[in-house]
Coordinates of C-alpha atoms and ligand atoms in Angstrom, one line a residue:
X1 CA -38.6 -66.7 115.4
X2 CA -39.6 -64.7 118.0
X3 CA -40.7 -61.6 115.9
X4 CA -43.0 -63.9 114.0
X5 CA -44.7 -65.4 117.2
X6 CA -44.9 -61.6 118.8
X7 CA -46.3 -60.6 115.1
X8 CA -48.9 -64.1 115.2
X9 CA -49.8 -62.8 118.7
X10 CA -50.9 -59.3 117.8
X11 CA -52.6 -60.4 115.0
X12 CA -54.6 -63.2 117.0
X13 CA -55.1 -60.4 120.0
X14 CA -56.4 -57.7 117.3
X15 CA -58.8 -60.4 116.0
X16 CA -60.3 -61.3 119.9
X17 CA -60.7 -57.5 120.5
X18 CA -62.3 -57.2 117.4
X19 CA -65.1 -60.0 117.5
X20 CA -65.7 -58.8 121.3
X21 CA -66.5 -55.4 120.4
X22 CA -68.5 -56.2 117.4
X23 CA -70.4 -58.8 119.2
X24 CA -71.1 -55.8 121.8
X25 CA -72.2 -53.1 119.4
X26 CA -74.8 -55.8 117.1
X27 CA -75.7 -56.6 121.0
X28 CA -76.2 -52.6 121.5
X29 CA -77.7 -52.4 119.0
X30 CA -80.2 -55.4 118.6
X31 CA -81.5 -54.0 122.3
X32 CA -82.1 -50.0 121.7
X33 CA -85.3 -49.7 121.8
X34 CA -85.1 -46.0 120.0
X35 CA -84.8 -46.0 116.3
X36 CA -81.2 -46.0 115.5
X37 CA -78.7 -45.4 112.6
X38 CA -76.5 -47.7 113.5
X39 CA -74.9 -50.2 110.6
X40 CA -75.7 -53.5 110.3
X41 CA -72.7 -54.7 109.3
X42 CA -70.3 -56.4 112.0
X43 CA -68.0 -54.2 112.8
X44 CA -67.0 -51.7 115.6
X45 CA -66.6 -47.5 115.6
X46 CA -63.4 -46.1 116.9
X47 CA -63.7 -44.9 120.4
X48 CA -61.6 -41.8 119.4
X49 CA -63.4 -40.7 115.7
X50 CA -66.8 -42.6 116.0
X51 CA -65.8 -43.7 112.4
X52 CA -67.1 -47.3 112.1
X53 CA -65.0 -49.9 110.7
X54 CA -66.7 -52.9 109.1
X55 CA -65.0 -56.2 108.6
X56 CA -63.0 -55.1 105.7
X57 CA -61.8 -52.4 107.2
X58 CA -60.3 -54.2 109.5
X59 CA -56.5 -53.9 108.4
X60 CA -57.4 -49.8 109.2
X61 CA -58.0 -51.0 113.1
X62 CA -54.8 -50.8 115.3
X63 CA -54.1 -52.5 119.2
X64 CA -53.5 -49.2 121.0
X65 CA -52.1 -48.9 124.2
X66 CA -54.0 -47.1 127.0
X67 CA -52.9 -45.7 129.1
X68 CA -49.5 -44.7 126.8
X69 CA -47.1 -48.1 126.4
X70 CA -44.8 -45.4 127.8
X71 CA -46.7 -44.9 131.4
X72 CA -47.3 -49.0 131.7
X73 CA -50.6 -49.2 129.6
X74 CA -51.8 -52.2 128.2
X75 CA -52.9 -52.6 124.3
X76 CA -56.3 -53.9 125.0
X77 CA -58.7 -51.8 122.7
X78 CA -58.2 -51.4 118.7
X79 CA -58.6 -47.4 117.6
X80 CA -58.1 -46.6 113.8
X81 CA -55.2 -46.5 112.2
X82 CA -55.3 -42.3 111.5
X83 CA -56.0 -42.0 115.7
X84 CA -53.7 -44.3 117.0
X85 CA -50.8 -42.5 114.9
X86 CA -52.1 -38.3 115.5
X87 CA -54.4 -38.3 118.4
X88 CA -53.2 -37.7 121.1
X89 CA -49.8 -38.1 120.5
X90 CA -49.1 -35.0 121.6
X91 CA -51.0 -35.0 124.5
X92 CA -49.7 -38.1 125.6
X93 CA -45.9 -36.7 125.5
X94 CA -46.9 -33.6 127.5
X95 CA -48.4 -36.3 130.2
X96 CA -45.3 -37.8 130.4
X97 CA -43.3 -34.9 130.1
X98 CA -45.4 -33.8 133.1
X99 CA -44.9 -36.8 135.4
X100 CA -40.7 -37.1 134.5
X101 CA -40.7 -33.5 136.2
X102 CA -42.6 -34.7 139.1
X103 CA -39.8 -37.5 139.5
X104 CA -37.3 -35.4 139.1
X105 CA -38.2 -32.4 140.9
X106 CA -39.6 -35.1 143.9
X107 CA -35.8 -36.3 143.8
X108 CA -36.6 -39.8 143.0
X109 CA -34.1 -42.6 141.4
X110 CA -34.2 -43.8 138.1
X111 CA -35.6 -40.0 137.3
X112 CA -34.6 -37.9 134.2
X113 CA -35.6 -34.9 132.5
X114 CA -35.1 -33.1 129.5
X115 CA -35.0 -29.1 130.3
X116 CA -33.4 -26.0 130.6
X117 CA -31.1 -24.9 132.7
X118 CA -31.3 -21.2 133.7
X119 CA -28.8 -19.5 135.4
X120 CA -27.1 -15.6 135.2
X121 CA -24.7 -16.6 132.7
X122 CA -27.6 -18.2 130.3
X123 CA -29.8 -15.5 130.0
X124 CA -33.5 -15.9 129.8
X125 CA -33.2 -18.5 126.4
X126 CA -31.1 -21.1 129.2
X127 CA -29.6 -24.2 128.0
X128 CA -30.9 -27.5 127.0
X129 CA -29.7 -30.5 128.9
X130 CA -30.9 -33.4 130.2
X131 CA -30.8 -34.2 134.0
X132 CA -30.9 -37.9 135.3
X133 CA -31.0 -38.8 138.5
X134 CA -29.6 -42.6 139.3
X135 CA -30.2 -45.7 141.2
X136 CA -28.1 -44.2 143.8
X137 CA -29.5 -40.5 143.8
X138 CA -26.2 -38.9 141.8
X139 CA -27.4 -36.4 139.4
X140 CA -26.1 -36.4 136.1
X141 CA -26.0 -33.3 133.6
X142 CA -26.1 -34.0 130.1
X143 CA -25.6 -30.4 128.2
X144 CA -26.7 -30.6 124.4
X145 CA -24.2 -30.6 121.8
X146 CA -26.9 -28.6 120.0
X147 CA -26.5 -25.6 122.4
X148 CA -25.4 -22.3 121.1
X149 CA -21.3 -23.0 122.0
X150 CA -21.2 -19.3 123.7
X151 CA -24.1 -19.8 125.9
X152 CA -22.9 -23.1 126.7
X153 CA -19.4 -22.1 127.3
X154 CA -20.8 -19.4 129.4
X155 CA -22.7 -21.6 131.6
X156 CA -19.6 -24.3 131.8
X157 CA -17.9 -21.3 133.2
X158 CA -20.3 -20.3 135.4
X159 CA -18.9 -22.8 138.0
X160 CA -17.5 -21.0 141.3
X161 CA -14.7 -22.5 143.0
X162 CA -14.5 -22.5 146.8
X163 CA -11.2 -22.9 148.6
X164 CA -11.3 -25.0 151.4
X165 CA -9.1 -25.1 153.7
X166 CA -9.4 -29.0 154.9
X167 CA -8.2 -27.7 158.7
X168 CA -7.0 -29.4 161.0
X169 CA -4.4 -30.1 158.2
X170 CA -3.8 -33.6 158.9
X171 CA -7.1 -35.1 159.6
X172 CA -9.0 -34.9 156.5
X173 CA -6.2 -34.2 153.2
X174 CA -9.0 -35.3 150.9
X175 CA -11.2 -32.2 151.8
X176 CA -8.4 -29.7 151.3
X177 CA -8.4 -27.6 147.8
X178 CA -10.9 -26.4 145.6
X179 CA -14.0 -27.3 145.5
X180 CA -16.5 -26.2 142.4
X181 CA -20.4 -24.8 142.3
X182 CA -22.6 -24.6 139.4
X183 CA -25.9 -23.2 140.2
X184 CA -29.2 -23.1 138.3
X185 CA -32.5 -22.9 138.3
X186 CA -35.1 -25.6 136.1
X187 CA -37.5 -24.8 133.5
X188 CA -41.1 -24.6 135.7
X189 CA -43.6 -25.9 133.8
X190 CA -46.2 -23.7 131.7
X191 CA -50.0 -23.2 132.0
X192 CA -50.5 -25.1 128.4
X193 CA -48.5 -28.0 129.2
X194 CA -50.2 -28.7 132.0
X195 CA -53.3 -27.8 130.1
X196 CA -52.5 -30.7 127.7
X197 CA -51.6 -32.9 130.0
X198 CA -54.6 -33.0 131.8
X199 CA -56.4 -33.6 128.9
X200 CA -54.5 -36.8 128.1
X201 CA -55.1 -38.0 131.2
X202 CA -59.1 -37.4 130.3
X203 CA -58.7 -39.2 127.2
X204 CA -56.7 -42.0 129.1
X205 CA -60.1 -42.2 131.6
X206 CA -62.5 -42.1 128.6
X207 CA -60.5 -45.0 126.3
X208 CA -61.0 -47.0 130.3
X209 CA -65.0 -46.3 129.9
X210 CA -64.4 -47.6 126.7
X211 CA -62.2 -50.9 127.4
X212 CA -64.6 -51.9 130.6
X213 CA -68.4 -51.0 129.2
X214 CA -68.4 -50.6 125.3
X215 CA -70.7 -49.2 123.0
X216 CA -73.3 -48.4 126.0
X217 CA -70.0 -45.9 127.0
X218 CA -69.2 -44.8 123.6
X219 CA -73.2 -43.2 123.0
X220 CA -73.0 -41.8 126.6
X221 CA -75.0 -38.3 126.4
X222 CA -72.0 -36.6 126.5
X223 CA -69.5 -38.3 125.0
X224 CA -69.4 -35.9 122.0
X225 CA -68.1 -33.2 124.0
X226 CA -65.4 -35.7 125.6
X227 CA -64.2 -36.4 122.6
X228 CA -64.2 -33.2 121.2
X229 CA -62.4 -31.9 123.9
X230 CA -60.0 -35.0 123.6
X231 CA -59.2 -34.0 119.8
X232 CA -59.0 -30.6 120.8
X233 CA -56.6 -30.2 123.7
X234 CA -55.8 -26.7 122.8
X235 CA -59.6 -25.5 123.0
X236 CA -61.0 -24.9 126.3
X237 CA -64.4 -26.9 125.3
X238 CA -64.6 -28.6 129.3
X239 CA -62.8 -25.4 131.1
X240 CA -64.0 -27.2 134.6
X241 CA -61.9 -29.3 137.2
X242 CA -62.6 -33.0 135.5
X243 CA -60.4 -34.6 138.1
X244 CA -60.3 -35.6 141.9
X245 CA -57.5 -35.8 144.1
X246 CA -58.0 -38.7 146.8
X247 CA -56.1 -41.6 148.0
X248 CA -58.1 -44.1 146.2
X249 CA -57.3 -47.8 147.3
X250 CA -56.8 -50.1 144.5
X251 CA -60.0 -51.2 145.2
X252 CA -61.2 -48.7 143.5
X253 CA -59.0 -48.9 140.5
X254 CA -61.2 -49.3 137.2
X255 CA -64.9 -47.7 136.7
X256 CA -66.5 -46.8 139.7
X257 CA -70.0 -44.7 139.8
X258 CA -69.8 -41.6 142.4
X259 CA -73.1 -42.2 144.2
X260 CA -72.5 -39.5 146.6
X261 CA -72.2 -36.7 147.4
X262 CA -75.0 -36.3 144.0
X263 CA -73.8 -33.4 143.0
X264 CA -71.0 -35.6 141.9
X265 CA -72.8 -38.6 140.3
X266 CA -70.9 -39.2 137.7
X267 CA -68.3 -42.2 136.2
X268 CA -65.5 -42.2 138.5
X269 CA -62.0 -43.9 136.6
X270 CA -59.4 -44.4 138.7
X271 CA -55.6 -45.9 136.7
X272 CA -52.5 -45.7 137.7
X273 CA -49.7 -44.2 135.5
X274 CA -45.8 -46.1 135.7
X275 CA -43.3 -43.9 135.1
X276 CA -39.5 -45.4 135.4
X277 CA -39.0 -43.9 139.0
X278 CA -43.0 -44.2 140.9
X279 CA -46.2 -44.8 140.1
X280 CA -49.3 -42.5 140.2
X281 CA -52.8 -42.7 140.8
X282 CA -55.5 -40.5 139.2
X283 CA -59.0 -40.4 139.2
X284 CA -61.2 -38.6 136.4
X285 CA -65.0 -37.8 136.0
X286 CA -67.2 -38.8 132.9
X287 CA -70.5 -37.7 133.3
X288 CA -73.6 -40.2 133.1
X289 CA -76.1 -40.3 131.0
X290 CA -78.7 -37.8 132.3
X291 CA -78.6 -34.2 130.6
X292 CA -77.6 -33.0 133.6
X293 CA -75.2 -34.8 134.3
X294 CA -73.0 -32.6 132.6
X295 CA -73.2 -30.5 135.4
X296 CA -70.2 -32.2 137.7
X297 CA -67.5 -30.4 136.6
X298 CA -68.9 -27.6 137.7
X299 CA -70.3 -29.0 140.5
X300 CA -66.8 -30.0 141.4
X301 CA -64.9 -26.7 140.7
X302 CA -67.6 -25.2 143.3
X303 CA -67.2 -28.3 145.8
X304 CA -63.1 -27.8 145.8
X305 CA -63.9 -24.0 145.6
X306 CA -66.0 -24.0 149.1
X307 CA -63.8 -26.9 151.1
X308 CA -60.0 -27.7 152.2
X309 CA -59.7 -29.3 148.6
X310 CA -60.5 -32.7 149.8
X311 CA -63.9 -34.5 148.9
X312 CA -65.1 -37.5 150.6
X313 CA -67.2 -39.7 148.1
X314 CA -69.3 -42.5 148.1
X315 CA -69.2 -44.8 145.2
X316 CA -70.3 -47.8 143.6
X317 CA -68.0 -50.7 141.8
X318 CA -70.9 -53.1 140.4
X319 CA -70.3 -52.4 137.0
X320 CA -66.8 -53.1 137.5
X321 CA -67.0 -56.3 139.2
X322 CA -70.4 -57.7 137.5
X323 CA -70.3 -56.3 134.3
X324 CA -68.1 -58.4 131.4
X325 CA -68.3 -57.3 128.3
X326 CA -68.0 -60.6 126.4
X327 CA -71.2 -61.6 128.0
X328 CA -74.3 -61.8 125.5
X329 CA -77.4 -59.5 125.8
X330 CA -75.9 -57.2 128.7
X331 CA -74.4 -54.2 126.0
X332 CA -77.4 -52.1 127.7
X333 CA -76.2 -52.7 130.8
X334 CA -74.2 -49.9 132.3
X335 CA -77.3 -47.4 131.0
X336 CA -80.0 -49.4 132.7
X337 CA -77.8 -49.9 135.6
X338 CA -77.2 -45.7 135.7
X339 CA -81.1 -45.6 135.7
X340 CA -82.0 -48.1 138.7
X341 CA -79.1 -46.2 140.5
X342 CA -80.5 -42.9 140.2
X343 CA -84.1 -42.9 139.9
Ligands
ZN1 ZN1 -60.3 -43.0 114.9

């Protein structure tokens, strides 16, 4: 019984998302003044492909969760059936990947990793194993099966024993004997890893443009290249900082507009990713809809180049508090907005 209400429950939730973004897109559409090629059909594009999806493609539409169900993301926006199931996929486990080592090398509970373990007896190809860290802090060390048995043996062996001599005898008999060391070292992580990861948590920021402001996001000047940097990870199409590091209140969580300093007026998304041990906060920049506007990233790179790596910013929420994208007539929004802002 339950399956069938969760399954009744989808369906219903795919079907709201649906009408809500098609309603915005005909509304996008019916208000662009420039000539457009937009269908006419209702239906919605992809946020990931820009393939549009009419109504009867609508069993090719999937609720996908953003950020990953597997860093405490919601399933509030529908992507197609081929991008919810390849892009990103990969991406989104190196993000993950990338924050379970943070927990684990941060020592926090509930952490756990999957690695190698490197130490002289292992050689350079170390081991694979699995490291947890518990409620109460105890590490656990869970060594493959899989392993090569004489490099595992090797390591197993690798423990040193310590005599101790528990003196004065009779005060502490517990501590008396042998007591056993195995040391190692961790797998650091590599430049394309965290290459990858960053560009999920781009695609993360982008899919939150997308949730909050629609279609008006969607056609942003320079959304192309977003995307194709998004479905491209391994490409170095954006090869600027996109991100900045602040302690952003969670006021601030959601689509804010970086007003100042203007050399870094641009779409400010600040989300927080759960892993099973903490939580962390990020914030990325999407450029606006100016040509130049492109130019942040690089403004940024030079910004964190020049200072102590922290930026003080100015920025404004209205189009995260005022703006609801169920509203009629408002799709153009978030551009007209951009223009009054900046002119
Ligand atoms: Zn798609």
């Amino acid at each position: 019984v339950r399956n069938d209400s969760q399954t009744m429950s989808k369906k219903s939730k795919k079907q709201i998302l649906f009408n809500i973004y098609s309603n915005n897109l005909s509304d996008f559409k019916t208000n662009l003044k420039s000539n457009n090629t937009i269908p006419n059909e209702f239906g919605l594009y992809c946020p990931l492909c820009t393939q549009h999806f009419s109504e009867n493609d609508y069993d090719q539409l999937t609720l996908e969760h953003n950020p990953p169900n597997s860093l405490g993301g919601k399933d509030n926006i529908l992507t197609c059936n081929k991008c919810n199931n390849s892009a990103g996929s990969r991406i989104d486990s190196e993000i993950l990947l990338a924050l379970n080592e943070l927990d684990l090398i941060g020592f926090k509970p509930n952490s756990s990793l999957k690695t190698r373990l490197y130490n002289q007896s292992t050689g350079e190809n170390g081991i694979n194993a699995i490291v947890n860290l518990d409620q109460e802090g105890k590490f656990i060390i869970n060594i493959s099966p899989a392993n090569n048995p004489v490099i595992k043996d090797a390591f197993l062996n690798s423990i040193e024993y310590e005599y101790n001599s528990g003196l004065p005898i009779f005060s502490n008999f517990e501590s008396a004997g042998l007591s056993k060391n195995l040391s190692f070292d961790f797998k650091k992580p590599n430049k394309r890893n965290e290459r990858l990861a960053s560009i999920a948590l781009l695609k993360i920021a982008y899919l939150i443009g997308y949730e909050k402001l629609g279609h008006a996001f969607l056609f942003g000047k320079h959304m192309e290249l977003i995307r194709s940097q998004i479905k491209h990870p391994d490409k170095e199409i954006i090869n600027k900082p996109f991100w900045i590091h602040n302690n952003y209140t969670d006021d601030l969580l959601g689509v804010n507009i970086i007003t100042k300093p203007k050399e870094l007026k641009s779409f400010l998304i600040v989300f927080d990713l759960q892993t099973k041990s903490d939580s962390y906060r990020i914030g990325i920049c999407i450029p606006g809809y100016n040509e130049k506007d492109i130019d942040v990233y690089s403004n940024i790179e030079t910004i964190l180049c020049q200072g102590e790596g922290e930026v003080t910013i100015e920025t404004n929420r209205y189009l995260d508090k005022e703006f609801k994208i169920k509203d009629k007539n408002n799709s153009l929004l978030p551009i007209v907005f951009w223009e009054e802002l900046f002119k």
